[in-house]
Short mmCIF file of the N, C-alpha and C atoms (twelve columns), coordinates in Angstrom:
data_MODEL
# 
_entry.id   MODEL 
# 
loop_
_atom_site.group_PDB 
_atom_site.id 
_atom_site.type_symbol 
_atom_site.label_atom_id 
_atom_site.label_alt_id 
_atom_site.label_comp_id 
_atom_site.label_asym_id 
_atom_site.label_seq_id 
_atom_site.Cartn_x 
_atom_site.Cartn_y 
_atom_site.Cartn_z 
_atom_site.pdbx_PDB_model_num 
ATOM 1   N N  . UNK A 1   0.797   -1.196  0.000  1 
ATOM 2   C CA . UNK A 1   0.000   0.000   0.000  1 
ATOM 3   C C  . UNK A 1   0.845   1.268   0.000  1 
ATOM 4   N N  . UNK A 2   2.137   1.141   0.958  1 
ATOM 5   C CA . UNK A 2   2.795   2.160   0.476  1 
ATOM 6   C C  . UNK A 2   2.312   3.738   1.659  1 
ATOM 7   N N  . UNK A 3   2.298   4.721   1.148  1 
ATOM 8   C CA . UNK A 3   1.948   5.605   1.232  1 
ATOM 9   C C  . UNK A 3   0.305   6.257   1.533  1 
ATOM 10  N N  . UNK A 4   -0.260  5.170   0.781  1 
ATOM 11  C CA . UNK A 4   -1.545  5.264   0.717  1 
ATOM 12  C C  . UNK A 4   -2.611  4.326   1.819  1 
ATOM 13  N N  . UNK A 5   -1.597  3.942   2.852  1 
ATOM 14  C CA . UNK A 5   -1.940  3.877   4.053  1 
ATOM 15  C C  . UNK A 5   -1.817  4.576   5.429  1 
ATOM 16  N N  . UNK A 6   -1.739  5.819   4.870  1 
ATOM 17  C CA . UNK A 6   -1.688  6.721   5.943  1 
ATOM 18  C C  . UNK A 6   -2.779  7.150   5.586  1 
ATOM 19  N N  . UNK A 7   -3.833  7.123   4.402  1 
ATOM 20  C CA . UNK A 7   -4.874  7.857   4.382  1 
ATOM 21  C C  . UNK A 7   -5.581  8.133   5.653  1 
ATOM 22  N N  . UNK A 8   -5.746  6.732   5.922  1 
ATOM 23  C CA . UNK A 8   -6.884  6.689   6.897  1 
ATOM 24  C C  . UNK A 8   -6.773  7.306   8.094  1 
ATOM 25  N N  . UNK A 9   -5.329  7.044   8.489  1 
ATOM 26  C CA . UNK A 9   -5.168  7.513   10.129 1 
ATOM 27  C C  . UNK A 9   -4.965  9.270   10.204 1 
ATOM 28  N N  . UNK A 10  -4.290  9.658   8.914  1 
ATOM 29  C CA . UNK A 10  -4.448  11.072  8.963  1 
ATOM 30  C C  . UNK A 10  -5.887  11.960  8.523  1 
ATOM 31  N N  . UNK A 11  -6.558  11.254  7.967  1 
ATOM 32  C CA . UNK A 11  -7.978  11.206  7.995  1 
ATOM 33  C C  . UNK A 11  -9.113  11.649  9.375  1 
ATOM 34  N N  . UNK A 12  -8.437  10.435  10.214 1 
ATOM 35  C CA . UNK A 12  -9.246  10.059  11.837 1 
ATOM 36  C C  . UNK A 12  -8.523  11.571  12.620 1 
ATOM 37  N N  . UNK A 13  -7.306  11.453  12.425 1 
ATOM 38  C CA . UNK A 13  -6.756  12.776  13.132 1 
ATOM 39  C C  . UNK A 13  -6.909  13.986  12.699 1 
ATOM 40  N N  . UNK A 14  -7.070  14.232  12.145 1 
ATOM 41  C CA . UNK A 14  -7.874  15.762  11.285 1 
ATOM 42  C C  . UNK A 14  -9.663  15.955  11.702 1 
ATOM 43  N N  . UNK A 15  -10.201 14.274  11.749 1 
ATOM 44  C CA . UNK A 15  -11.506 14.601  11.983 1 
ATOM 45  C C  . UNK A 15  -11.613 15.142  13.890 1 
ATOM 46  N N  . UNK A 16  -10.681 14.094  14.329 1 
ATOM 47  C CA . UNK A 16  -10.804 14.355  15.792 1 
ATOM 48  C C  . UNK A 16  -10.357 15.812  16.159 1 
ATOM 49  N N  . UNK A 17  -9.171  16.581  15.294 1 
ATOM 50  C CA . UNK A 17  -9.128  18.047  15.503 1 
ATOM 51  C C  . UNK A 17  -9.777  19.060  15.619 1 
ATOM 52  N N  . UNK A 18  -10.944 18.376  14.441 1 
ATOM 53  C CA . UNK A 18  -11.743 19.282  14.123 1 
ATOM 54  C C  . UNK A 18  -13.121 19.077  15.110 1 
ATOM 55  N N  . UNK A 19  -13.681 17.641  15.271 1 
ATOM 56  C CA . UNK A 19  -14.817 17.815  15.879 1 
ATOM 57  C C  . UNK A 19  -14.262 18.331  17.513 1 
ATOM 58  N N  . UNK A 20  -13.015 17.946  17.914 1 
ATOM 59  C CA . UNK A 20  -13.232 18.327  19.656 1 
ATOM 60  C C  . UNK A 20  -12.263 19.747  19.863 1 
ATOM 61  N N  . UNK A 21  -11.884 20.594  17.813 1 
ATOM 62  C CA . UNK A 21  -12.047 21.836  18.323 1 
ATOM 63  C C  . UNK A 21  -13.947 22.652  18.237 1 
ATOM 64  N N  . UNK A 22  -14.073 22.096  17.443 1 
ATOM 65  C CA . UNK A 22  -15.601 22.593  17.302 1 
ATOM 66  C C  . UNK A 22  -16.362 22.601  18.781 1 
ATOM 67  N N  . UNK A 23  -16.164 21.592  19.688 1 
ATOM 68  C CA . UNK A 23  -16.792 21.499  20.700 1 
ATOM 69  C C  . UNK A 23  -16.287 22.346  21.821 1 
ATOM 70  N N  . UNK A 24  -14.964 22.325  21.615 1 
ATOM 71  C CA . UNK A 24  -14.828 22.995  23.027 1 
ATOM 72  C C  . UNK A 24  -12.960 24.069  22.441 1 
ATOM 73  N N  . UNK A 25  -13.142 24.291  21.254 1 
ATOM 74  C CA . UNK A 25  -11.901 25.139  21.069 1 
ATOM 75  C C  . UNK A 25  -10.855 24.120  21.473 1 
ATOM 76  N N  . UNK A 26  -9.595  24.924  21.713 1 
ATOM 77  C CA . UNK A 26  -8.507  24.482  21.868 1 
ATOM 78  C C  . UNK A 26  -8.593  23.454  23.164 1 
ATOM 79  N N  . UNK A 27  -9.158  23.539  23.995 1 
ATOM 80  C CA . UNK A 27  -9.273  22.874  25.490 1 
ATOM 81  C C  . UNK A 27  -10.087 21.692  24.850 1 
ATOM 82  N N  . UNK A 28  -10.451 21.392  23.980 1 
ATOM 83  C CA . UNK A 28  -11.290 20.221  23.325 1 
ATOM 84  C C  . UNK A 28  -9.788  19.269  22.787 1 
ATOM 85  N N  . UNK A 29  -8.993  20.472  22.010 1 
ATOM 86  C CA . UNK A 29  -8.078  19.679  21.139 1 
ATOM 87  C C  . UNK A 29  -6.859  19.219  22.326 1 
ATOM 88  N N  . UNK A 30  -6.828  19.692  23.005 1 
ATOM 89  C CA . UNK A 30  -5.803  19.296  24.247 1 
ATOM 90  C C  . UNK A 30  -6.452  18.213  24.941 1 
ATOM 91  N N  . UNK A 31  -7.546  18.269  25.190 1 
ATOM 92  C CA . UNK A 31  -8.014  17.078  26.092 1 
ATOM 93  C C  . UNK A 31  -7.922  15.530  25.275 1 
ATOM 94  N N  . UNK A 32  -8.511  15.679  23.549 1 
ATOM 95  C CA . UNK A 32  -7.880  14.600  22.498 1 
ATOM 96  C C  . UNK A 32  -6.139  14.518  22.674 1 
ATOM 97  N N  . UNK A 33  -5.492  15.517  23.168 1 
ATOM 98  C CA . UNK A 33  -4.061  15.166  22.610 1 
ATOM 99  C C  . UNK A 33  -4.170  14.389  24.133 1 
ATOM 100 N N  . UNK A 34  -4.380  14.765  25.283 1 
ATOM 101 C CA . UNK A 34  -4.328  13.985  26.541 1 
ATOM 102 C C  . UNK A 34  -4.466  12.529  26.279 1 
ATOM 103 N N  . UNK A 35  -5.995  12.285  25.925 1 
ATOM 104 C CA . UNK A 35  -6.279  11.182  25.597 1 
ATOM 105 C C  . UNK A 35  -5.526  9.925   24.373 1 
ATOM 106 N N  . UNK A 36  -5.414  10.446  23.406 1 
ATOM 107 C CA . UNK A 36  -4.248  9.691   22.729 1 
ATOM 108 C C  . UNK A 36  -2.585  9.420   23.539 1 
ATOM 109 N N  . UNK A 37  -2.268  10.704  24.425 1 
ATOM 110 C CA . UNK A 37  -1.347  10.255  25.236 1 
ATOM 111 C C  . UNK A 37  -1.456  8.825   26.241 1 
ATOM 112 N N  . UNK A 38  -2.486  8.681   26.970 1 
ATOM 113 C CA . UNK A 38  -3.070  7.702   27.686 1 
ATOM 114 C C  . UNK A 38  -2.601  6.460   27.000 1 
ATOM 115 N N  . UNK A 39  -2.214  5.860   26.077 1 
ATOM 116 C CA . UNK A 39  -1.730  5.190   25.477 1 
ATOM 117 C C  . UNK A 39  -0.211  4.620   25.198 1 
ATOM 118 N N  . UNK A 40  0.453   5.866   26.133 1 
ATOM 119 C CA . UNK A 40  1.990   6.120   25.842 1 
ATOM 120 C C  . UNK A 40  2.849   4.541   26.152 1 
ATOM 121 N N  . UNK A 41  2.318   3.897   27.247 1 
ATOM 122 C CA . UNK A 41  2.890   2.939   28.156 1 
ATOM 123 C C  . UNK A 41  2.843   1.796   26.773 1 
ATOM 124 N N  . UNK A 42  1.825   1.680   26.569 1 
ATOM 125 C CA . UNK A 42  1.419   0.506   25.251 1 
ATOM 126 C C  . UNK A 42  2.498   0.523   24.072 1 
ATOM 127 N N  . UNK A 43  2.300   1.937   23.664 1 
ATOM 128 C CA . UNK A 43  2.941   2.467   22.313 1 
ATOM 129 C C  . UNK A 43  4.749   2.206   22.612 1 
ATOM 130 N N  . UNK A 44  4.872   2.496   22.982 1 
ATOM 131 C CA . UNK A 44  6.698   2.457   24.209 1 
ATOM 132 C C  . UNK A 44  6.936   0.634   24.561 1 
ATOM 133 N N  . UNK A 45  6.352   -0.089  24.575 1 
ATOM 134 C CA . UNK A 45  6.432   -1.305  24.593 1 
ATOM 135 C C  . UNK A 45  6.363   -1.439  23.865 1 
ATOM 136 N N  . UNK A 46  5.565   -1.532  22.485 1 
ATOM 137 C CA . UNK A 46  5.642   -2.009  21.351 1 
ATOM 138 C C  . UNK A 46  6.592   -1.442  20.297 1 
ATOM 139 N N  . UNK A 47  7.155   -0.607  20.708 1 
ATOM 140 C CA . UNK A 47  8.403   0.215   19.856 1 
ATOM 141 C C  . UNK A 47  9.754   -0.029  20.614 1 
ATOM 142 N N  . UNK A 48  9.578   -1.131  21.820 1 
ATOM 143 C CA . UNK A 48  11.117  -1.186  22.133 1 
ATOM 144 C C  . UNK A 48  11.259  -3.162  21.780 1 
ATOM 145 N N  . UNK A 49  9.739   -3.581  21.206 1 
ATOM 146 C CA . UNK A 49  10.311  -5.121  20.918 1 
ATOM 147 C C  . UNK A 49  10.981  -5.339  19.825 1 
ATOM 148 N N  . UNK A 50  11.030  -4.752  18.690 1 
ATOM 149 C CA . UNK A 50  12.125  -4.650  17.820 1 
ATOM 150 C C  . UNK A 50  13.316  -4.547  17.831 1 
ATOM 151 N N  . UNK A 51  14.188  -3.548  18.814 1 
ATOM 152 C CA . UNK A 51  15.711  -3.675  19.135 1 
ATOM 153 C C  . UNK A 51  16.124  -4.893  20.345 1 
ATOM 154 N N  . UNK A 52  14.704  -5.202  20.624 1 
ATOM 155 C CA . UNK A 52  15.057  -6.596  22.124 1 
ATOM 156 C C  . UNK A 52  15.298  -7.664  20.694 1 
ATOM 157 N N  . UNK A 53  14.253  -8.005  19.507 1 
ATOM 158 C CA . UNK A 53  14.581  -9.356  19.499 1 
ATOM 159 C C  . UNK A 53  15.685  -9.056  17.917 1 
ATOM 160 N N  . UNK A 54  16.578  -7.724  17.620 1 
ATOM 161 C CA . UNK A 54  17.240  -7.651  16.977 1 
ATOM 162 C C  . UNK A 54  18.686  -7.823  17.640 1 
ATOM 163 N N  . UNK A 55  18.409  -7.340  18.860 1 
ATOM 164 C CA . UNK A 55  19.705  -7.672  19.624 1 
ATOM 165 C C  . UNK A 55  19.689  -9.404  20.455 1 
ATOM 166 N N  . UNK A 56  18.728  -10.084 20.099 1 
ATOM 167 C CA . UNK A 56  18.509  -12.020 20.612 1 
ATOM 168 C C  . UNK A 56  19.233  -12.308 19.149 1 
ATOM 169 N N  . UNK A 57  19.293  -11.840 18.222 1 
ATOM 170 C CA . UNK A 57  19.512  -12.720 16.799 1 
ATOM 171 C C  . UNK A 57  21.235  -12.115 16.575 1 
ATOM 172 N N  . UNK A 58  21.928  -10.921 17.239 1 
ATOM 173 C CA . UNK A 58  22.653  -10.857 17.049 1 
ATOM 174 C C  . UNK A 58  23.197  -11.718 18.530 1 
ATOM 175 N N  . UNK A 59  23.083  -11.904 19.476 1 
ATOM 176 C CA . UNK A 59  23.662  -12.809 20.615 1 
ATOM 177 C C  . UNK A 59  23.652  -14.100 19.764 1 
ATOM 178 N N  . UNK A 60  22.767  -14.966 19.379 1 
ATOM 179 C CA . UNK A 60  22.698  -16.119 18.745 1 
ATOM 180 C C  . UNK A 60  23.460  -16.149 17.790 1 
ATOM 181 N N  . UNK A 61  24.160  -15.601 17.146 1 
ATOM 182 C CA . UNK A 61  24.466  -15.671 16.073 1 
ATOM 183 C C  . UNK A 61  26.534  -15.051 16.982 1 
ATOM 184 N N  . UNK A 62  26.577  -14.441 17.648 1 
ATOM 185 C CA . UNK A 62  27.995  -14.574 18.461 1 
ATOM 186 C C  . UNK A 62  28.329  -15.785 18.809 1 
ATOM 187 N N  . UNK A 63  27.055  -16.053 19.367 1 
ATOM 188 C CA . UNK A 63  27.716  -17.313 20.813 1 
ATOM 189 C C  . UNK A 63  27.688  -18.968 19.642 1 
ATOM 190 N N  . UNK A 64  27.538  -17.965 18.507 1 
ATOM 191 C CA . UNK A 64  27.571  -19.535 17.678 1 
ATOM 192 C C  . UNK A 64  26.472  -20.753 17.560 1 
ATOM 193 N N  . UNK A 65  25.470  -20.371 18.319 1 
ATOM 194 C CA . UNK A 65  24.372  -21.344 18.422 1 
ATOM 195 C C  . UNK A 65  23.827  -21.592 16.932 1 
ATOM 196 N N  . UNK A 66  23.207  -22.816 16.832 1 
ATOM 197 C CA . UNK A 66  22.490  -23.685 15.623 1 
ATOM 198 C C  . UNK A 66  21.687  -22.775 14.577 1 
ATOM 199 N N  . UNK A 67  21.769  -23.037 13.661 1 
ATOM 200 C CA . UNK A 67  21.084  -21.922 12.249 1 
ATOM 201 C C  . UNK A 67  19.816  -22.155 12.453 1 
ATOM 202 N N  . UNK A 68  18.920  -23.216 12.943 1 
ATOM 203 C CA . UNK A 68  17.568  -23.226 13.525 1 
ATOM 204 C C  . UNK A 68  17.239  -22.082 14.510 1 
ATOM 205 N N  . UNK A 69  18.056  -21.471 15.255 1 
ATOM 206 C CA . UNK A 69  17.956  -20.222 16.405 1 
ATOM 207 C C  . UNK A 69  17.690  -18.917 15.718 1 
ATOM 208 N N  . UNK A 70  18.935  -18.996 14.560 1 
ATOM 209 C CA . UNK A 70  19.198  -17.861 14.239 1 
ATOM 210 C C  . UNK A 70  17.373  -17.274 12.543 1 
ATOM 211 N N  . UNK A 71  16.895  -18.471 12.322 1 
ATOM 212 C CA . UNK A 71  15.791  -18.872 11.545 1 
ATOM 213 C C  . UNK A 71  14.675  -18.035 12.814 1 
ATOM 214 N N  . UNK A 72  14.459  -18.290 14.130 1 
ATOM 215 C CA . UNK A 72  13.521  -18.061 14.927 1 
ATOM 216 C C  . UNK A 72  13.910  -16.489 15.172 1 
ATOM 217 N N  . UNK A 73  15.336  -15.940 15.395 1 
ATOM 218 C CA . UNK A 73  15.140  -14.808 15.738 1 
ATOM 219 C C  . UNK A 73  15.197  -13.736 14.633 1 
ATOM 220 N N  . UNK A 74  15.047  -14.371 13.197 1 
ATOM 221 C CA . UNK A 74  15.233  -13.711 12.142 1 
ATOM 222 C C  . UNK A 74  12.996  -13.264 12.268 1 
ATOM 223 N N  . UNK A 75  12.888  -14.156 12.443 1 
ATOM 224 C CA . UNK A 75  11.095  -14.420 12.191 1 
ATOM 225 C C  . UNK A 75  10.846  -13.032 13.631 1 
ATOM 226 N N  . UNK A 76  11.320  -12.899 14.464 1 
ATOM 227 C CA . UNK A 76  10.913  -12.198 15.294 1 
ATOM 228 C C  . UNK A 76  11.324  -11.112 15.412 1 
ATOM 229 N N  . UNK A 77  12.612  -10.874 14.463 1 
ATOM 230 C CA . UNK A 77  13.490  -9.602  14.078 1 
ATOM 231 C C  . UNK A 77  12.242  -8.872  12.570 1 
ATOM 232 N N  . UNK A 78  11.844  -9.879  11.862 1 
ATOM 233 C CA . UNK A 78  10.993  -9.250  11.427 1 
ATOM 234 C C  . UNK A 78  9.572   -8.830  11.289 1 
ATOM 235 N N  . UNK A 79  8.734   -9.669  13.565 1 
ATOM 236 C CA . UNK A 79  8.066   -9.306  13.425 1 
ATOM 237 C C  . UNK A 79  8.054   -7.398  14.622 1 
ATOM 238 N N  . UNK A 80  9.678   -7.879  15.083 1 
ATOM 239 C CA . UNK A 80  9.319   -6.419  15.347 1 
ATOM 240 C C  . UNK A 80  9.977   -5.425  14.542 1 
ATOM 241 N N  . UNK A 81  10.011  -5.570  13.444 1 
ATOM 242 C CA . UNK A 81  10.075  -4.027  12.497 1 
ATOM 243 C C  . UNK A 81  8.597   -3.810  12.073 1 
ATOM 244 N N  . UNK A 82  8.237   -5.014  11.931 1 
ATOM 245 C CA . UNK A 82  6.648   -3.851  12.135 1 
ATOM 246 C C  . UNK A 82  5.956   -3.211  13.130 1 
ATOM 247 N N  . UNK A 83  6.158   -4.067  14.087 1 
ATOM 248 C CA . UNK A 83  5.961   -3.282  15.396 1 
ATOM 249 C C  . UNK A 83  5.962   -1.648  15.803 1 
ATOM 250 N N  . UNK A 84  7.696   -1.775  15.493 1 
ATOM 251 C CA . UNK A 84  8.210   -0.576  15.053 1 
ATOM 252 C C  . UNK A 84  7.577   0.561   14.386 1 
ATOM 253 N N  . UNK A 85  7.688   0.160   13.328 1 
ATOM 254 C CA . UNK A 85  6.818   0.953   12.258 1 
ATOM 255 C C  . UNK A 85  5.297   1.060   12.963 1 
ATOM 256 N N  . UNK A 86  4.535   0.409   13.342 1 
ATOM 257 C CA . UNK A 86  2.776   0.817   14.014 1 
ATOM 258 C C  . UNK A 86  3.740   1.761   14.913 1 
ATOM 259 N N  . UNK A 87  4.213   1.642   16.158 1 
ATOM 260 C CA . UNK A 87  4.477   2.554   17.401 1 
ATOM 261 C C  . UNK A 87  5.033   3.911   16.532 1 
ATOM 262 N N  . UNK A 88  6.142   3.702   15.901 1 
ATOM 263 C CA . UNK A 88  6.197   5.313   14.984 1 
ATOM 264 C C  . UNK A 88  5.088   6.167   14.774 1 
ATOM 265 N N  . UNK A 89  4.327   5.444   13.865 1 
ATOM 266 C CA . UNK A 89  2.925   5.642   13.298 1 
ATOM 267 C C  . UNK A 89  2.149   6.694   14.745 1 
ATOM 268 N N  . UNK A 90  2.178   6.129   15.967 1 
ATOM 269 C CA . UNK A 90  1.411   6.269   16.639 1 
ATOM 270 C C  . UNK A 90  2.022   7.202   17.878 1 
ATOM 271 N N  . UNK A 91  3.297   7.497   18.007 1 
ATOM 272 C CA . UNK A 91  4.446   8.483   18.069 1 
ATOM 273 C C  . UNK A 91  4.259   9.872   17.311 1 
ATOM 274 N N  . UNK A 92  4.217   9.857   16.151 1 
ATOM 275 C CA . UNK A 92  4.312   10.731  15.448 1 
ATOM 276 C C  . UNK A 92  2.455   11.315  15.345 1 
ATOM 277 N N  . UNK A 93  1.461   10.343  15.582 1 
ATOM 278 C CA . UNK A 93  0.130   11.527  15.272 1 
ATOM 279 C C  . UNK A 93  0.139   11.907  17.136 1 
ATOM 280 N N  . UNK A 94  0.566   11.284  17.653 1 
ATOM 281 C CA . UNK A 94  0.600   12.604  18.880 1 
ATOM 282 C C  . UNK A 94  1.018   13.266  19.296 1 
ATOM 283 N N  . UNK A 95  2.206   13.089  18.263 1 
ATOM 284 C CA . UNK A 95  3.246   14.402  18.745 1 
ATOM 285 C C  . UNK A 95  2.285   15.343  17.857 1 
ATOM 286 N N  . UNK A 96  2.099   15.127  17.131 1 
ATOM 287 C CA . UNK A 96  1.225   16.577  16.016 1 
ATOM 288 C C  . UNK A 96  -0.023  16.555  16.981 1 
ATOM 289 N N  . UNK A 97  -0.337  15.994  17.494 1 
ATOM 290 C CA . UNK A 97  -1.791  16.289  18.656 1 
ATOM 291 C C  . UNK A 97  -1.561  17.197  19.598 1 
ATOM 292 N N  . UNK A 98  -0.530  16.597  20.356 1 
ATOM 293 C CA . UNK A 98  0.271   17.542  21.633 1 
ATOM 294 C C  . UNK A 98  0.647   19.106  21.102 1 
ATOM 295 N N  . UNK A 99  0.940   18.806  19.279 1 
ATOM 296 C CA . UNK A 99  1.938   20.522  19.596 1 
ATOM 297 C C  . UNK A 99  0.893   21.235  18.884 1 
ATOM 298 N N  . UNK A 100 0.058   20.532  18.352 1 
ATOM 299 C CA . UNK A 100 -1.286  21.785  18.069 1 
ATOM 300 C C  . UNK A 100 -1.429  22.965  18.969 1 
ATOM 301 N N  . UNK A 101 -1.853  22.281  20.429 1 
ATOM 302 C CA . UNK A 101 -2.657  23.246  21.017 1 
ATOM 303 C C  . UNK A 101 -1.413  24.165  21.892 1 
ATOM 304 N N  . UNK A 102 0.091   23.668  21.466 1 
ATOM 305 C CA . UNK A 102 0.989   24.093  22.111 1 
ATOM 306 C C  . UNK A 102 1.672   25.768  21.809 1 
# 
């Protein structure tokens, strides 16, 4: 998809700007940036399992262990670059949430 999967989420964040400035002005759009913050603990875990199981595949692969190991932490090295990539994703629309009303 490319590029053309950000439609949506920059879509949702433009609508939420707009309906909770409509409602309550800027103190609307701060209370959305609050609320997407509420999330921080989640987002921060899921953006630090990518360098945990990139740094398991480089240990396995020092200490010399079996090419079956290094097969498992390749599979988990690439399921946290996506990881990665969602927590960015979700990093970056609240930082533009937070510095709106800033």
């Amino acid at each position: 998809l490319g590029y053309k999967s950000a439609i949506i989420p920059v879509f949702l964040l433009a609508f939420v700007v707009y309906f909770s400035f409509t409602l309550l002005d800027m103190y609307g759009v701060s209370l959305a940036a609050l609320g997407m913050l509420g999330t921080l603990a989640t987002c921060l875990s899921i953006d630090v399992y990518g360098p945990v199981c990139d740094n398991a595949g480089g240990i396995a692969e020092m200490a010399g262990l079996p090419e079956e190991v290094r097969d498992k932490t390749d599979a988990l090295d690439a399921a946290g670059n996506t990881t990665a990539a969602i927590g960015q994703g979700s990093a970056m629309g609240s930082a533009c949430l937070v510095g709106l009303p800033l």
